[in-house]
Amino acid sequence: MTGAEPWLALPPALAVPPGAGAVADAEGARRIGRGAAEGLFTGGEVMVAHASLTARRLGIAPPPRSPQLLDVLELFAFVRPARFCAPSAAGLALALGMAEPKGAEAQAGALREAAAGLLRELAAPDYPHREDAVTLAETLGRAGWSWGWRVLGALQHQPVRERRHRGSGLDAWARLPEWEDEAPRGEAGSAPVDSESARIRLEKLLQASGLDETRPTQSDYAAEAAYAFAPRNDEGRPRMLLAEAGTGTGKTLGYLAPASLWAERNQGAAWVSTYTRALQRQIDREIASLWPDPKERRRKAVVRKGRENYLCLLNLQEMVQAAQLGNGDLVGMALASRWALHSRDGDMTGGDYPGWLPGLFATPPSHQASPANLVDRRGECVHAACPHYRTCFVEKTVRASRRADLVVANHALVMTQAAFDGARSARGLKQDGETAALKRIVFDEGHHLFDAADSAFSACLSGQEAAELRRWIRGPEGRARRGRGLEQRLGDLCADNEAASKALQDAVRAAAQLPGEGVSGRIAPASGEVNPVGPVERFLLAALEQLRARTSENASGSGVEFGMECALRPATEPVREAAREAARALAAIEAPLLALSRHLEDILDDEAAELDGSARARIEGALRGLDRRARMTLPGWRSMLAALDAGGDEPDPDFVDWLSAEAAFGRIHDVALRRHWIDPTVPLEAAVVMPAHGVLVTSATLSDPLSDDPFDLARLRTGAARLVEPARTLKVESPFDYAAHSRVIVVNDLIKDDPRQTAAAMRELFLAAGGGGLGLFTAIRRLKAVYERLGPDLAKAGIPLYAQHLDPLEVGALVDVFRAEQDSCLLGTDAVRDGVDVPGRSLRILAFDRVPWPRPDLLHKARRERFGGGPQARAYDDALARARMAQAFGRLIRRADDRGVFVMLDAACPTRLFASLPPGTEVQRMGLAEAVELTAAFLGGMREEG
């Protein structure tokens, strides 16, 4: 194969890192100015990596898809579907086994080399599934894809079968393998896992990972973790262990050792629950040491998420068909279809779907091949009535989790599903099956357990939530988005049952009282002329008026920026009156839904002999949806409204009720009545912990060293404090030498409320480190103000700066780019702090703009009073801030040879907040100039090594 092949005649490649851009063509790479780069970008044929991000760096609008604009990331998505790539020139280079290109010229050259390498890969004799690729490439070529003729030419470099008629290649839904049911696994056994067996299993796992020896602390951790996998002696008395393992302990393999051993001995599934998608991916990678063979691993281990994370094949089919008729992005849908055929499990959010794909070009949001359009949304699934039911990714994953040894899930799924299963069990119904075997649970990232429970067990009556319920009952009512109401889903099944048909019709009619689409435009229009429709909208309008009356002038004006909140009680008379009316409307919906549920249960019993498998599955799916809404959501909303209507101004001692308004771009877009448990571990304990046999809660930051008992707060925030059988505790220190490998600095000569000073400080610190900086902010407004000042200054030094909420990339993709580009910098908030796992020199300096105190909203104040009332209130706030800082510090040093500088730009930060940092860390207070000098000296050797 030679460069004479026409499909290898590539246009220039344009790279635009901060500062000057560069172009690479057949003659080599050269630096060009911004004007020339813009001319090249908007002129003839050119190759880029992420067209929208390139446009942002040039200061122009994101471009539409064009035959002249060739995004190499799209070529990667076609050539290597479902394979990882960070969305940048450096990410492409690393994904293809090249060295990281540094500087504009190197990045432009790498882009050109990457494109040529990918085309040659298509032309290689051993490229898999060539016929399928050719079929899709022909379709993409006809659709005007910029890579079309080159991709087809490369594929046809090898012999391709002659076919008179080829399909479109878009019908992934018709070519996926079907799932198959298996006999029930049965109840898991009770064979114990002793400490010594756990140590031996850990040693084998380490050997399989290529590690020669077991670290003593890791071995001790695995031995103690075995306690959670021993048989319980009494019902309602789970064996619970709170285990803190410092960074570098190797806690993942430490708990996988006893967990896998228990599953093997007892023919049951051990569940590992995380808070972030990043850790789910990391655990999935570590499981490879348990089952090196990929086929066995797919059978033994399953990554499980809520159904809203998975591709819906019916959504894909309908969007592909719309795109074929000219109403959508056919290229994007074709690449999504190709991904679906190669995806491990159809996970679009944190799985193997390239989350950057929908944002490469300026495509209307409703036309994008994005999770927002393609995943399985609430109320859309028609279960067995779907033509793709037998190939459904969700159904496959649910069934796989029932026979797996390890299920890697997330806190939200575990809690909501356990609560739902528990409610069904209390009514004598069979459990859903997804968490029926939830007997042994590892809660990794256990410091987030409280927050996850708070979200899972709360109630929210808002315009958007009520409109979602209306759509579930009545269907989309004219929207282009696919959806089916109850009548379409169940009408034929109820046709021969008069009572069921009447209940169905009554529910559909009653649901017309719920808000429809565009509720915010009726209760908070820009014109100020409100027009509420129905009793729920009138209640939300009254709630908004109370919010405006009870909040400050700045927050309640028409230019509201960050939303509002106020205590529900004492409620105004209009709110009370509207609450009565809204409660009656909700009761009128709830009653026929409950009746419909009972009639469907009767149909399952009375017509058991006549119902085929498809009809039974449809009814069972509908019953699950009815249970969630008629027995959980609607009663929760009614109870909030009824308590308000009762007239008492005394709050419920177990709950916090409040009104809130969410805002964006100066406009209110939703209003809500909210109810949260003051202590969400009450339902957590009842629904999850008590029914389990063994629970391990683990994290690098569970204990608080300034408390008389370091695990007191952890017991309170995990539900362990109320257990009859006291939870055991374990603390394993990190093996890292923090004194030698880290520096902790408080800069004491800045005015923290001045974004200019914050930007200047981060600039000097990041420059001193040579990049590799992560700036963490407690408010988006300050992040944006600093970004505007910081970006140009870093650009002059050739250091890329990325920012959450500003760059056209979701958080996971931003972190991927930050990890790939060793000298880039990233600004973000809590989501970045919790989702960053960046070992090595890509993260070498971390700067907080100010102390991450908990936000003093109504809910936090109530909890501070409950858990740390009176003189202990400060201690409660301190403990939460300490934990956040310790978590951030733990992101800085991920390996034994990492070095990093932790900087707090808030001079008022108390020394006591650093007490949770690992032993060996010393806090130094100094001016900015001295901090910059220390950073440069400490990290200088690291830059030389890089």
PDB file of C-alpha atoms in Angstrom, residues 112-206:
ATOM      1  CA  ARG A 112      -2.671  13.961  10.000  1.00  0.00           C
ATOM      2  CA  GLU A 113      -0.855  10.816  11.088  1.00  0.00           C
ATOM      3  CA  ALA A 114      -3.916   9.606  13.026  1.00  0.00           C
ATOM      4  CA  ALA A 115      -6.222  10.074  10.030  1.00  0.00           C
ATOM      5  CA  ALA A 116      -3.846   8.220   7.715  1.00  0.00           C
ATOM      6  CA  GLY A 117      -3.380   5.447  10.284  1.00  0.00           C
ATOM      7  CA  LEU A 118      -7.126   4.954  10.685  1.00  0.00           C
ATOM      8  CA  LEU A 119      -7.684   4.771   6.918  1.00  0.00           C
ATOM      9  CA  ARG A 120      -4.864   2.233   6.582  1.00  0.00           C
ATOM     10  CA  GLU A 121      -6.488   0.241   9.361  1.00  0.00           C
ATOM     11  CA  LEU A 122      -9.662   0.036   7.258  1.00  0.00           C
ATOM     12  CA  ALA A 123      -7.615  -1.104   4.279  1.00  0.00           C
ATOM     13  CA  ALA A 124      -5.789  -3.862   6.160  1.00  0.00           C
ATOM     14  CA  PRO A 125      -6.728  -7.446   5.193  1.00  0.00           C
ATOM     15  CA  ASP A 126      -7.685  -8.371   8.747  1.00  0.00           C
ATOM     16  CA  TYR A 127     -10.105  -5.480   9.364  1.00  0.00           C
ATOM     17  CA  PRO A 128     -13.170  -7.177  10.937  1.00  0.00           C
ATOM     18  CA  HIS A 129     -16.733  -7.107   9.575  1.00  0.00           C
ATOM     19  CA  ARG A 130     -15.656  -5.430   6.328  1.00  0.00           C
ATOM     20  CA  GLU A 131     -18.918  -6.162   4.511  1.00  0.00           C
ATOM     21  CA  ASP A 132     -21.003  -4.435   7.195  1.00  0.00           C
ATOM     22  CA  ALA A 133     -18.626  -1.477   7.188  1.00  0.00           C
ATOM     23  CA  VAL A 134     -18.862  -1.140   3.409  1.00  0.00           C
ATOM     24  CA  THR A 135     -22.660  -1.163   3.505  1.00  0.00           C
ATOM     25  CA  LEU A 136     -22.763   1.624   6.093  1.00  0.00           C
ATOM     26  CA  ALA A 137     -20.002   3.596   4.346  1.00  0.00           C
ATOM     27  CA  GLU A 138     -22.037   3.613   1.132  1.00  0.00           C
ATOM     28  CA  THR A 139     -25.012   5.012   3.060  1.00  0.00           C
ATOM     29  CA  LEU A 140     -22.809   7.643   4.703  1.00  0.00           C
ATOM     30  CA  GLY A 141     -21.348   8.578   1.333  1.00  0.00           C
ATOM     31  CA  ARG A 142     -24.808   9.157  -0.095  1.00  0.00           C
ATOM     32  CA  ALA A 143     -25.614  11.270   2.977  1.00  0.00           C
ATOM     33  CA  GLY A 144     -22.686  13.558   2.138  1.00  0.00           C
ATOM     34  CA  TRP A 145     -20.379  12.503   4.963  1.00  0.00           C
ATOM     35  CA  SER A 146     -17.066  14.319   4.603  1.00  0.00           C
ATOM     36  CA  TRP A 147     -15.115  11.080   5.110  1.00  0.00           C
ATOM     37  CA  GLY A 148     -17.425   9.000   2.909  1.00  0.00           C
ATOM     38  CA  TRP A 149     -15.445   8.383  -0.286  1.00  0.00           C
ATOM     39  CA  ARG A 150     -12.147   8.028   1.553  1.00  0.00           C
ATOM     40  CA  VAL A 151     -13.563   5.456   3.983  1.00  0.00           C
ATOM     41  CA  LEU A 152     -15.196   3.513   1.144  1.00  0.00           C
ATOM     42  CA  GLY A 153     -11.996   3.611  -0.885  1.00  0.00           C
ATOM     43  CA  ALA A 154      -9.976   2.258   2.022  1.00  0.00           C
ATOM     44  CA  LEU A 155     -12.475  -0.536   2.663  1.00  0.00           C
ATOM     45  CA  GLN A 156     -12.536  -1.501  -1.013  1.00  0.00           C
ATOM     46  CA  HIS A 157      -8.750  -1.739  -1.095  1.00  0.00           C
ATOM     47  CA  GLN A 158      -9.420  -5.374  -0.153  1.00  0.00           C
ATOM     48  CA  PRO A 159     -11.850  -7.557  -2.124  1.00  0.00           C
ATOM     49  CA  VAL A 160     -15.517  -6.944  -1.297  1.00  0.00           C
ATOM     50  CA  ARG A 161     -18.335  -9.223  -2.403  1.00  0.00           C
ATOM     51  CA  GLU A 162     -20.403  -7.994  -5.313  1.00  0.00           C
ATOM     52  CA  ARG A 163     -24.002  -7.431  -4.289  1.00  0.00           C
ATOM     53  CA  ARG A 164     -26.876  -6.293  -6.471  1.00  0.00           C
ATOM     54  CA  HIS A 165     -28.694  -4.829  -3.492  1.00  0.00           C
ATOM     55  CA  ARG A 166     -27.212  -3.735  -0.205  1.00  0.00           C
ATOM     56  CA  GLY A 167     -29.186  -2.560   2.776  1.00  0.00           C
ATOM     57  CA  SER A 168     -28.547   0.756   4.446  1.00  0.00           C
ATOM     58  CA  GLY A 169     -26.454  -0.727   7.249  1.00  0.00           C
ATOM     59  CA  LEU A 170     -28.439   1.423   9.674  1.00  0.00           C
ATOM     60  CA  ASP A 171     -30.620  -1.326  11.131  1.00  0.00           C
ATOM     61  CA  ALA A 172     -28.506  -2.248  14.170  1.00  0.00           C
ATOM     62  CA  TRP A 173     -31.711  -3.247  15.989  1.00  0.00           C
ATOM     63  CA  ALA A 174     -32.233  -6.114  13.528  1.00  0.00           C
ATOM     64  CA  ARG A 175     -28.723  -7.555  13.838  1.00  0.00           C
ATOM     65  CA  LEU A 176     -28.117  -7.673  17.585  1.00  0.00           C
ATOM     66  CA  PRO A 177     -28.174 -11.058  19.346  1.00  0.00           C
ATOM     67  CA  GLU A 178     -31.264 -11.869  21.386  1.00  0.00           C
ATOM     68  CA  TRP A 179     -31.223 -12.513  25.103  1.00  0.00           C
ATOM     69  CA  GLU A 180     -32.281 -15.878  26.445  1.00  0.00           C
ATOM     70  CA  ASP A 181     -33.966 -16.612  29.746  1.00  0.00           C
ATOM     71  CA  GLU A 182     -32.430 -19.112  32.126  1.00  0.00           C
ATOM     72  CA  ALA A 183     -33.776 -21.080  35.054  1.00  0.00           C
ATOM     73  CA  PRO A 184     -33.849 -19.123  38.343  1.00  0.00           C
ATOM     74  CA  ARG A 185     -30.619 -19.293  40.259  1.00  0.00           C
ATOM     75  CA  GLY A 186     -32.280 -19.693  43.635  1.00  0.00           C
ATOM     76  CA  GLU A 187     -31.382 -18.351  47.049  1.00  0.00           C
ATOM     77  CA  ALA A 188     -27.681 -17.808  47.705  1.00  0.00           C
ATOM     78  CA  GLY A 189     -26.025 -20.100  50.213  1.00  0.00           C
ATOM     79  CA  SER A 190     -24.498 -19.228  53.586  1.00  0.00           C
ATOM     80  CA  ALA A 191     -20.984 -20.604  53.287  1.00  0.00           C
ATOM     81  CA  PRO A 192     -18.623 -18.263  55.155  1.00  0.00           C
ATOM     82  CA  VAL A 193     -15.554 -16.480  53.849  1.00  0.00           C
ATOM     83  CA  ASP A 194     -12.783 -16.530  56.429  1.00  0.00           C
ATOM     84  CA  SER A 195      -9.953 -14.021  56.654  1.00  0.00           C
ATOM     85  CA  GLU A 196      -7.249 -16.410  55.518  1.00  0.00           C
ATOM     86  CA  SER A 197      -9.194 -17.423  52.410  1.00  0.00           C
ATOM     87  CA  ALA A 198      -9.626 -13.745  51.560  1.00  0.00           C
ATOM     88  CA  ARG A 199      -5.869 -13.180  51.852  1.00  0.00           C
ATOM     89  CA  ILE A 200      -5.150 -16.154  49.566  1.00  0.00           C
ATOM     90  CA  ARG A 201      -7.689 -14.996  46.957  1.00  0.00           C
ATOM     91  CA  LEU A 202      -6.166 -11.495  47.039  1.00  0.00           C
ATOM     92  CA  GLU A 203      -2.700 -12.915  46.417  1.00  0.00           C
ATOM     93  CA  LYS A 204      -4.000 -14.770  43.353  1.00  0.00           C
ATOM     94  CA  LEU A 205      -5.679 -11.630  42.040  1.00  0.00           C
ATOM     95  CA  LEU A 206      -2.483  -9.635  42.410  1.00  0.00           C
TER      96      LEU A 206
END
